[in-house]
Short mmCIF file of C-alpha atoms in Angstrom, two decimals:
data_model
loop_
_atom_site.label_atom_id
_atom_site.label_comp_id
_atom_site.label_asym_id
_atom_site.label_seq_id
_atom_site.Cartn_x
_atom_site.Cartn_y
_atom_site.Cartn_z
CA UNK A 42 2.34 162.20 174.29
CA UNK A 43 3.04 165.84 174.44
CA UNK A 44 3.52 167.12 177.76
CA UNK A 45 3.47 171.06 178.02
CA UNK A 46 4.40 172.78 181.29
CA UNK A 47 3.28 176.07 182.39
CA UNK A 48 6.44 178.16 183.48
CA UNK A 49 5.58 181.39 183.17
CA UNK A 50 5.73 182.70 186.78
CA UNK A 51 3.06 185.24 186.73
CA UNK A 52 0.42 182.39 185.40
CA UNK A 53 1.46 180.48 188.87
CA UNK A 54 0.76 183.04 190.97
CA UNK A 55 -2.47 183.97 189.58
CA UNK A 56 -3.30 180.38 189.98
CA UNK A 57 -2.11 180.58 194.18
CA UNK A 58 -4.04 184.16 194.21
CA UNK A 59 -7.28 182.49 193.13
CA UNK A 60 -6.56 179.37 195.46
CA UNK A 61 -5.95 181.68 198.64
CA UNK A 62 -8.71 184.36 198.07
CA UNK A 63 -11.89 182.80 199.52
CA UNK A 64 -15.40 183.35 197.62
CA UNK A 65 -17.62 185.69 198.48
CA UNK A 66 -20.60 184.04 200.64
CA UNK A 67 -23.91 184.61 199.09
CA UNK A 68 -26.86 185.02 201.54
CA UNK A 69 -29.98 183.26 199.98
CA UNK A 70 -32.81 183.97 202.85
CA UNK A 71 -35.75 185.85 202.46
CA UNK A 72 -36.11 188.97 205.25
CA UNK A 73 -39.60 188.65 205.13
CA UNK A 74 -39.97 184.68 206.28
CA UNK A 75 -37.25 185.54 209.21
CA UNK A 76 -39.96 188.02 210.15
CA UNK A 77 -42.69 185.57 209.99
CA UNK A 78 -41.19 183.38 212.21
CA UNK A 79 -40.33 185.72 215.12
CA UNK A 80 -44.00 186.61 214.82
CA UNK A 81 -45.18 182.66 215.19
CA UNK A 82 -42.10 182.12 218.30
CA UNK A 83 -43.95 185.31 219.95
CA UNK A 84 -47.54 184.08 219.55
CA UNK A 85 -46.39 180.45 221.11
CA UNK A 86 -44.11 181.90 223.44
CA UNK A 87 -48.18 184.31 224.66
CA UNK A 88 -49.72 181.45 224.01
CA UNK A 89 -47.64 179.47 226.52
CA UNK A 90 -47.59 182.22 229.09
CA UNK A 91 -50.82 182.24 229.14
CA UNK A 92 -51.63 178.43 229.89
CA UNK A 93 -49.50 179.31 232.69
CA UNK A 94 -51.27 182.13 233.90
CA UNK A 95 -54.72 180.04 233.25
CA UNK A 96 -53.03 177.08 235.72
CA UNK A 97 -52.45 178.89 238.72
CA UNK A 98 -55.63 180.92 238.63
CA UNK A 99 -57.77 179.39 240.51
CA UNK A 100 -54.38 179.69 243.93
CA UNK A 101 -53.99 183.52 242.38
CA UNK A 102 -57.68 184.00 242.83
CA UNK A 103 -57.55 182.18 246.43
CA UNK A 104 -54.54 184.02 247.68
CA UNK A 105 -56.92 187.21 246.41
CA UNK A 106 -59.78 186.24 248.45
CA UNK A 107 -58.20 185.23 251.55
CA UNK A 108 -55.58 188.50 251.54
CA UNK A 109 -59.29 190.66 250.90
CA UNK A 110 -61.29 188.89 254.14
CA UNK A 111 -58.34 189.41 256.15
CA UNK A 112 -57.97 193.23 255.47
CA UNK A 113 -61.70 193.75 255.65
CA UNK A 114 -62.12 191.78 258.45
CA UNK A 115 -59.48 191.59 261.07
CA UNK A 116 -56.34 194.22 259.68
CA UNK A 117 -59.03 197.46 259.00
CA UNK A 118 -60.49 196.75 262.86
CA UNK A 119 -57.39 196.42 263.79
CA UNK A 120 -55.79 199.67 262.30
CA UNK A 121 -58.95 201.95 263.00
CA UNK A 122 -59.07 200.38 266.71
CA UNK A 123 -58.69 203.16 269.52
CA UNK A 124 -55.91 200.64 271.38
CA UNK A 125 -53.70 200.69 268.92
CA UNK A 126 -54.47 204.22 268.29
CA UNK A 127 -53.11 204.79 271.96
CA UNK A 128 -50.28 202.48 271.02
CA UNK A 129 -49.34 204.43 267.88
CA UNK A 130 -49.51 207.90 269.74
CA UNK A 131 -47.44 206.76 272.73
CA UNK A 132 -44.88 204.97 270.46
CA UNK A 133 -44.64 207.75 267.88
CA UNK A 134 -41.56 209.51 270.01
CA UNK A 135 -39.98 206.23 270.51
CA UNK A 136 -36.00 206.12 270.33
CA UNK A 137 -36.05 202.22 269.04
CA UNK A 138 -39.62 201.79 267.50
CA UNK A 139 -38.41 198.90 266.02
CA UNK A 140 -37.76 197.48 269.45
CA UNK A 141 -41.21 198.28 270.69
CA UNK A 142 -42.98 196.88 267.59
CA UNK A 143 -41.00 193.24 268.43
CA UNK A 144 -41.92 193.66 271.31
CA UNK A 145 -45.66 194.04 271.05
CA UNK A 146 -45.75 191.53 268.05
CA UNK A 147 -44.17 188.71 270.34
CA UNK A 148 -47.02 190.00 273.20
CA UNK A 149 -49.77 189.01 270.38
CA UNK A 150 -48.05 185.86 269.84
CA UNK A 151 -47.71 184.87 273.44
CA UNK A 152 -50.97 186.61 274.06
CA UNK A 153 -52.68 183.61 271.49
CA UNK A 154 -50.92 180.86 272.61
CA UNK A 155 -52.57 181.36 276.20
CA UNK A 156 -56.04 181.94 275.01
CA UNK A 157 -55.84 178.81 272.88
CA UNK A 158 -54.46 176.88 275.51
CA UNK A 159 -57.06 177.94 277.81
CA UNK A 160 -60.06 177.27 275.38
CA UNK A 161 -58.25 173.99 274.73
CA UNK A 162 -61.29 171.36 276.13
CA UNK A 163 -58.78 168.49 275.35
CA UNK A 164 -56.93 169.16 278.32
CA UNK A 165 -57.69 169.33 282.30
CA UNK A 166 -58.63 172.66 283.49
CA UNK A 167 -54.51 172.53 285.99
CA UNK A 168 -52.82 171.68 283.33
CA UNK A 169 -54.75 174.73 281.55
CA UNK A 170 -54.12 176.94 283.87
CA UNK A 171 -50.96 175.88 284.47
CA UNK A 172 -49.28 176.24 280.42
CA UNK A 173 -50.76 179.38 280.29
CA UNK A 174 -49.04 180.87 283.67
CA UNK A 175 -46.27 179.31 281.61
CA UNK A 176 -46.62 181.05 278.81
CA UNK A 177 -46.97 184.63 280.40
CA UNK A 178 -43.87 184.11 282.56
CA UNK A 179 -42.09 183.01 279.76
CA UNK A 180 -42.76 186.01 277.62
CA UNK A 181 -42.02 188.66 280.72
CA UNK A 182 -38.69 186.33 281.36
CA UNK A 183 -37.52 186.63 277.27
CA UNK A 184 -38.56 190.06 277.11
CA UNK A 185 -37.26 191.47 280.12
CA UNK A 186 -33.77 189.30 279.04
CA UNK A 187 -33.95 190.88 275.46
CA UNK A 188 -34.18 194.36 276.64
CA UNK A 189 -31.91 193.84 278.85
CA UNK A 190 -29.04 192.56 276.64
CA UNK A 191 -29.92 195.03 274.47
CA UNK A 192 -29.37 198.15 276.70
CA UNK A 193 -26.34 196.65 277.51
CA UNK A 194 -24.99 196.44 274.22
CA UNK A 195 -26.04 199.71 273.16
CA UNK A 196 -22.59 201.20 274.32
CA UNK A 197 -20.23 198.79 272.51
CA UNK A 198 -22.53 198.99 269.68
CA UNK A 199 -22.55 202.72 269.51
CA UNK A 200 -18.72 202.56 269.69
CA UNK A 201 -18.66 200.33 266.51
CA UNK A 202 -21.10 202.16 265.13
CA UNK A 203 -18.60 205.37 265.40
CA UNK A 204 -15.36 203.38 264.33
CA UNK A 205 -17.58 202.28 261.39
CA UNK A 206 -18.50 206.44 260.70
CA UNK A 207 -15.15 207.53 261.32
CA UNK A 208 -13.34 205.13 258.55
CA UNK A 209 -16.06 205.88 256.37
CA UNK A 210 -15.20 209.93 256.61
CA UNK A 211 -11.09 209.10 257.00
CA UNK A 212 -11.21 210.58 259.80
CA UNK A 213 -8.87 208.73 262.49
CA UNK A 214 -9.97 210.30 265.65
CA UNK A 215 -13.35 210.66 265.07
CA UNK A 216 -13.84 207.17 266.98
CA UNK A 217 -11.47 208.41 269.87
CA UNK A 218 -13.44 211.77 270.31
CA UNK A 219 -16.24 210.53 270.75
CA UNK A 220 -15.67 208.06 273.07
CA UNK A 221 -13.77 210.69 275.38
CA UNK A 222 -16.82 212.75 275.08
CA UNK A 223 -18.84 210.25 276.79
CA UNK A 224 -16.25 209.19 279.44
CA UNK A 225 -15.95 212.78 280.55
CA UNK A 226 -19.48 213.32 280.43
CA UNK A 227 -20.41 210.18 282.66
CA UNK A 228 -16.63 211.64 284.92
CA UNK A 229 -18.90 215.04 285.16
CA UNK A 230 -22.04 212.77 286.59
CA UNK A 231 -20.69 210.68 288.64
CA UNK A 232 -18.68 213.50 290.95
CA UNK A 233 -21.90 215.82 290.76
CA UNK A 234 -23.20 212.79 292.53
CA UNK A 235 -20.90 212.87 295.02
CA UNK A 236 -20.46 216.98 295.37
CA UNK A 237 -23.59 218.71 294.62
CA UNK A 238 -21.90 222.29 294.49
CA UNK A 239 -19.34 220.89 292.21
CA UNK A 240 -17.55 223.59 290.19
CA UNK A 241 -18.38 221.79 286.92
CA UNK A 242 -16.24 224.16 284.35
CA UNK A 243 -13.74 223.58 286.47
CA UNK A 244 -14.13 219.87 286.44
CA UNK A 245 -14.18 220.09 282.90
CA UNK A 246 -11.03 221.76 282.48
CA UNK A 247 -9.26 219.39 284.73
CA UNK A 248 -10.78 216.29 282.86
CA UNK A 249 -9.67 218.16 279.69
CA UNK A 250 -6.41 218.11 281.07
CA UNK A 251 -6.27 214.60 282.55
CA UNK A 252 -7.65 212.84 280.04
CA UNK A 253 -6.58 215.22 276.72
CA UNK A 254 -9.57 216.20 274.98
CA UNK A 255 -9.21 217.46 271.80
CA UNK A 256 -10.73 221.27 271.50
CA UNK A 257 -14.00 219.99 269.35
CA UNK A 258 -14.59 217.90 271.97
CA UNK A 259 -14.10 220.18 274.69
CA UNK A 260 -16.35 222.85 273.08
CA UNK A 261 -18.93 220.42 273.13
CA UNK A 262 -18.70 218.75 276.43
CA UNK A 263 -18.64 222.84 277.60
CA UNK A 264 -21.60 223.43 275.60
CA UNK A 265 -23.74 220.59 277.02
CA UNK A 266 -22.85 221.95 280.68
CA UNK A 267 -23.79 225.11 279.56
CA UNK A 268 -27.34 223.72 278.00
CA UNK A 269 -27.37 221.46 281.12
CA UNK A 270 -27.37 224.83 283.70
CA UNK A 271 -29.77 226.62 281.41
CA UNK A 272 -32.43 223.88 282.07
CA UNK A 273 -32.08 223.26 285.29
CA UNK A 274 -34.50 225.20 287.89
CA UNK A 275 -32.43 224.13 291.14
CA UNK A 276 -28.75 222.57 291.26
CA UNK A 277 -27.37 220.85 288.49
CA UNK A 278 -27.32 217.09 288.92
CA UNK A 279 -26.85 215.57 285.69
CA UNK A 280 -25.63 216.56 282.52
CA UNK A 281 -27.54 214.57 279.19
CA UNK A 282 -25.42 211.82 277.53
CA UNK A 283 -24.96 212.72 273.69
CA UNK A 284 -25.69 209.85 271.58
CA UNK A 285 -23.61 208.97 268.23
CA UNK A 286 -26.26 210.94 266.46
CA UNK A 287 -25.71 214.07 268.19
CA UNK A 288 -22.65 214.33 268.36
CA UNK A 289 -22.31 213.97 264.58
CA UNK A 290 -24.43 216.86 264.28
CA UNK A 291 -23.05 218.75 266.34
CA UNK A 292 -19.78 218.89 264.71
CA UNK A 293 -21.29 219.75 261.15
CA UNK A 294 -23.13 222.38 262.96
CA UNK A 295 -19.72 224.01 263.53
CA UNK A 296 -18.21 222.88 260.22
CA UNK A 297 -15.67 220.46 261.90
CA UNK A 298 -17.34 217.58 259.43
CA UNK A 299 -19.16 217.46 256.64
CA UNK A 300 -22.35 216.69 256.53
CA UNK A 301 -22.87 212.53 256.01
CA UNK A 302 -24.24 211.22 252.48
CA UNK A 303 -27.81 209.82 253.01
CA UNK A 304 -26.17 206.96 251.96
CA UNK A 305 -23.71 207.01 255.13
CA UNK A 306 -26.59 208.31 257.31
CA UNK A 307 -29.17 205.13 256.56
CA UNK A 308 -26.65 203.23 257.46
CA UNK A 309 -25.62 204.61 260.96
CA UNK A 310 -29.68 204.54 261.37
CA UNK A 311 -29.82 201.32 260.31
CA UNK A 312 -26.96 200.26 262.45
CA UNK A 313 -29.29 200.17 265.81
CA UNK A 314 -32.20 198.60 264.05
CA UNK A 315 -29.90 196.17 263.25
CA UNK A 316 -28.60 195.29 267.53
CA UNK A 317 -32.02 195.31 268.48
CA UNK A 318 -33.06 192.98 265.67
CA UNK A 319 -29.65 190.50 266.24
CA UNK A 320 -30.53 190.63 270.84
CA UNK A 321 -34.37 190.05 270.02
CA UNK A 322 -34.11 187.58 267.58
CA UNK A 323 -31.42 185.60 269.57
CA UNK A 324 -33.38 185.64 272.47
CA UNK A 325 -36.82 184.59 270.94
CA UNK A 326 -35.77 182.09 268.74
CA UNK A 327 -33.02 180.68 270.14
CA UNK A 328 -32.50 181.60 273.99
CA UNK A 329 -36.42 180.79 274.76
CA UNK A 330 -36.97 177.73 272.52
CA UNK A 331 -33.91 176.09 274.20
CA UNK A 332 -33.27 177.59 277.70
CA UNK A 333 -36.01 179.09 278.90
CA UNK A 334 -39.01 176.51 277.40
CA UNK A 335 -38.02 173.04 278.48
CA UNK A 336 -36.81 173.42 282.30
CA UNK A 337 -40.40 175.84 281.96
CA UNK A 338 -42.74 173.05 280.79
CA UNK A 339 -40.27 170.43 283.02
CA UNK A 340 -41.34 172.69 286.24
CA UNK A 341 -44.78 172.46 284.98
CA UNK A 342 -44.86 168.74 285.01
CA UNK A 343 -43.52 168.55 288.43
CA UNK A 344 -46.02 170.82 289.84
CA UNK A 345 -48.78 168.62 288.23
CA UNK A 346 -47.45 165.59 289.72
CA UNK A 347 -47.46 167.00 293.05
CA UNK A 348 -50.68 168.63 293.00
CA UNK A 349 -52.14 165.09 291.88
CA UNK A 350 -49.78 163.13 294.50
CA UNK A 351 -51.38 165.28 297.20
CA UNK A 352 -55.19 165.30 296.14
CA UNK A 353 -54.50 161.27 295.75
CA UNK A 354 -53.37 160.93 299.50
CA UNK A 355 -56.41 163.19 300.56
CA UNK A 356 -58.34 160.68 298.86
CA UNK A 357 -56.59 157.70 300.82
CA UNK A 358 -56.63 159.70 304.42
#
């Protein structure tokens, strides 16, 4: 047997070449049936879309009936009524509408509650009478509690509210500035109070000086007097608080800021909303339900027990 072996070096790297270099792919599929069945996925994908859509129908067309009686019958009398026409108009100034509008809804609410309890014929004219006293008093109690709470936190709030502005705008005093303002303001108040012909730039310039205002906030403190004397038609008694608000726009009015971003401005607006919303919510879904409720409707129980103790031993006597 003859054996011949193939030594010529460029033969075995041809050979290597050939075993390293890979084929070139060749791509058999027709463009036009890819197309085709995009086009069928599509029609089943509408067809099942719109089995869907014929399923929940008949709720889509309930929800659409029940939405339409309600805004012909109860929401357009409502809107269009001359009470809350009055409402709107008295509201429309309103520092905290959002506040008022909690407010009024939880007065519906409470307002319902009664009148169903008192058309209840299930239950004993006292006991009637009695839930719905109840109910009223607890609505003035939570209300009176919310608003309350809420004034009180308005300062501390505020003061967050211009720590919040002032790292926004890097500016480091902002926070401090505006606080003075307000101490020296309510310092101002409380000694007109106590001297009526109180030399108030002079006060000023000695709270500047015990306290150490900055000059932007002197200017405006001066300014306020100034506004304060202009509208007064006898003595001065008070000078006005500035709010957060003011005072921010009072210092781009003489170029010591820039004006906020309405970004940055929604959200000091939306700041308050948000105290009013955190007190009123805390106190009528949590404070009421679990404080003020039970030892309520506990009371209530008493009182019926004693009013049928003593109309049992009037009986007996």
């Amino acid at each position: 047997m003859n054996v011949t072996f193939n030594t010529n070096p460029i033969n075995r790297y041809n050979q290597k070449f050939n075993q390293c270099t890979p084929k070139p792919q060749s791509f058999t599929g027709n463009p036009v049936s890819t197309v085709l069945d995009t086009e069928d996925a599509l029609i089943k994908l509408a067809a099942e879309e719109s089995k869907r859509s014929s399923f929940f129908k008949p709720f889509s067309d309930f929800y659409d009936n029940v939405t339409d009686k309600i805004a012909k019958h109860f929401t357009s009398k409502v809107v269009d009524s001359k009470a809350l026409g009055y409402v709107a108009d008295k509201l429309k100034n309103s520092n905290n509408l959002f506040q008022q509008c909690l407010i009024i809804g939880s007065l519906i609410t409470s307002g319902l509650y009664m009148e169903k309890t008192l058309t209840n014929d299930k239950l004993e004219k006292d006991r009637k009478n009695t839930l719905a006293v109840n109910q009223g008093l607890t609505f003035l109690v939570s209300t009176i509690g919310a608003c309350t709470l809420d004034k009180y936190m308005e300062n501390w709030w505020e003061n967050v509210t211009a720590k919040f502005v002032g790292l926004q705008v890097e500016d480091g005093k902002f926070e401090k500035n505006f606080k003075d303002l307000k101490v020296a303001i309510n310092k101002v108040n409380n000694e007109l109070k106590k001297t009526p012909d109180l030399d108030v730039f002079k006060f000023a310039e000695d709270v500047k000086a015990t306290m150490g205002l900055s000059e932007d906030t002197y200017t405006i403190l001066t300014r306020n007097i100034k506004k304060a004397i202009n509208n007064s038609d006898d003595k001065l008694k008070s000078i006005p608080k500035i709010n957060l608000d003011k005072f921010i726009e009072k210092l781009v009015k003489d170029k010591k800021m820039n004006p906020l971003s309405s970004e940055l401005a929604g959200k000091v607006k939306g700041m308050g909303l948000l105290r009013s919303m955190l007190v009123f919510g805390f106190v009528y879904r949590f404070f009421v339900p679990v404080v003020v409720t039970k030892p309520a409707n506990m009371l209530c129980e008493k009182y019926l027990a004693h009013k049928q103790n003593k109309k049992e031993a009037k009986q007996v006597a």
